[in-house]
XYZ file of C-alpha atoms in Angstrom:
163
model
C 5.928 -5.643 -13.348
C 6.375 -6.439 -9.649
C 4.672 -4.076 -7.222
C 5.269 -4.061 -3.466
C 2.149 -3.528 -1.346
C 2.245 -2.286 2.235
C -0.250 -0.619 4.540
C -0.906 0.323 8.131
C 2.732 0.640 9.143
C 1.775 2.699 12.243
C 5.384 3.805 12.921
C 6.570 0.204 13.383
C 10.092 0.857 12.104
C 11.455 -2.727 12.313
C 8.554 -3.934 10.156
C 9.081 -1.160 7.620
C 12.808 -1.939 7.402
C 12.109 -5.657 6.928
C 9.491 -4.904 4.268
C 11.959 -2.718 2.362
C 14.586 -5.501 2.506
C 12.073 -7.967 1.079
C 10.905 -5.554 -1.613
C 14.543 -4.975 -2.620
C 15.202 -8.745 -2.711
C 12.045 -9.216 -4.791
C 13.156 -6.495 -7.237
C 9.828 -4.692 -7.049
C 9.584 -1.759 -9.438
C 7.363 0.362 -7.219
C 5.922 0.281 -3.685
C 2.323 1.276 -2.946
C 1.434 2.304 0.623
C -2.253 2.062 1.586
C -2.102 4.642 4.369
C -1.726 4.962 8.132
C 1.970 5.740 8.218
C 1.203 7.788 11.351
C 4.283 10.031 11.876
C 6.437 11.503 9.110
C 9.668 10.221 10.718
C 8.676 6.695 9.649
C 9.406 7.629 6.026
C 13.139 7.475 6.823
C 12.858 3.684 6.961
C 11.713 3.606 3.322
C 14.831 5.447 2.070
C 16.921 2.268 1.517
C 14.315 1.145 -1.002
C 15.564 0.643 -4.552
C 12.390 2.111 -6.001
C 9.723 4.794 -5.842
C 7.040 4.949 -3.158
C 3.463 6.043 -3.877
C 1.169 6.445 -0.900
C -2.188 7.682 0.272
C -3.264 9.268 3.512
C -4.939 7.032 6.088
C -7.498 8.011 8.708
C -4.745 8.229 11.369
C -2.290 10.244 9.259
C -2.949 13.563 11.025
C 0.215 15.250 9.756
C -0.740 15.206 6.078
C 1.387 18.199 5.037
C 4.523 16.846 6.715
C 3.980 13.415 5.157
C 3.413 15.011 1.740
C 6.588 17.048 2.121
C 8.552 13.948 3.215
C 7.361 12.053 0.159
C 8.145 14.995 -2.117
C 11.666 15.454 -0.713
C 12.435 11.840 -1.621
C 10.992 12.040 -5.136
C 7.984 9.974 -4.107
C 4.281 10.728 -4.586
C 1.686 11.155 -1.826
C -2.052 11.533 -2.420
C -4.630 12.827 0.020
C -7.256 10.061 -0.265
C -7.075 8.300 -3.604
C -4.712 7.569 -6.482
C -5.613 6.241 -9.915
C -2.497 4.597 -11.349
C -1.564 2.956 -14.631
C 0.997 0.228 -13.880
C 0.598 -2.386 -16.622
C -3.094 -2.172 -15.778
C -5.337 0.235 -13.913
C -4.873 0.321 -10.141
C -6.825 2.278 -7.540
C -4.974 3.014 -4.298
C -6.879 4.167 -1.227
C -6.992 3.653 2.504
C -10.544 2.354 2.214
C -12.314 3.485 5.358
C -15.708 2.844 3.757
C -16.339 -0.704 2.533
C -19.253 0.622 0.450
C -16.948 2.959 -1.468
C -14.385 0.194 -2.001
C -17.060 -2.201 -3.290
C -18.552 0.523 -5.485
C -15.151 1.196 -7.050
C -14.706 -2.516 -7.714
C -18.150 -2.834 -9.283
C -17.505 0.175 -11.526
C -15.210 -1.947 -13.673
C -12.827 0.983 -14.009
C -9.895 -0.760 -12.316
C -8.080 -4.061 -12.766
C -6.911 -3.921 -9.140
C -7.907 -2.002 -6.029
C -5.297 -1.775 -3.266
C -6.598 -0.727 0.118
C -5.567 -0.612 3.757
C -7.428 0.156 6.978
C -8.881 -3.303 7.720
C -5.633 -4.659 9.238
C -6.066 -8.083 7.653
C -5.114 -9.733 4.418
C -7.724 -9.576 1.724
C -7.819 -11.069 -1.752
C -11.203 -10.946 -3.378
C -12.594 -10.728 -6.899
C -15.553 -8.379 -7.292
C -16.934 -8.470 -10.821
C -13.615 -8.527 -12.745
C -11.650 -6.437 -10.237
C -9.059 -7.838 -7.828
C -9.462 -6.269 -4.390
C -6.327 -6.501 -2.239
C -5.285 -5.540 1.261
C -1.722 -6.602 2.104
C -2.619 -6.848 5.781
C -1.074 -4.720 8.482
C 2.670 -4.209 8.400
C 2.623 -3.167 12.058
C 1.022 -6.364 13.368
C -0.615 -4.490 16.252
C -4.203 -5.680 15.817
C -3.867 -9.111 14.244
C -0.537 -10.101 15.732
C 0.692 -10.762 12.166
C 2.830 -8.351 10.177
C 2.497 -8.785 6.447
C 3.026 -7.230 3.044
C 2.300 -8.445 -0.478
C 3.857 -8.559 -3.924
C 1.566 -8.056 -6.905
C 2.635 -8.961 -10.434
C 1.035 -7.025 -13.261
C -0.553 -7.538 -15.698
C -1.243 -11.126 -14.528
C -2.486 -9.948 -11.088
C -0.609 -12.791 -9.399
C -0.508 -11.984 -5.687
C 1.688 -13.293 -2.864
C 1.331 -12.395 0.786
C 4.578 -12.345 2.769
C 4.925 -12.503 6.552
C 7.429 -10.079 8.049
């Protein structure tokens, strides 16, 4: 199963549109968003996607109810802080403001993969047996690099893609 990973879009519509094009070309079966969409209008740019979107709220997603409603209206799923998913393996999805919580989740052994956002840089790390992934920032505002990732399950093969 191919899973598209994106985070920290921060209303950067051209990056979201490019990410969706790549995810469609890659034939991903689902897209996971690690938070910090910022404004609900940015969800419009995900509509051309050929698949479902599952997201979590980031620390800068102040309009939670409007984001939740936008997800719901499109048949997508939005979680407040955390999602535990079964996608050919167990996946935790969270924004990941606290590194201690992220590391604790990884050490718990409960998940094959943890997908997080917030840090605005690519991350691929094994903690115990758990793959910890941040696709980087789609917006490119802090690092100057816009990126996403494609995760293949159950093998946990990961590719970062520049936008």
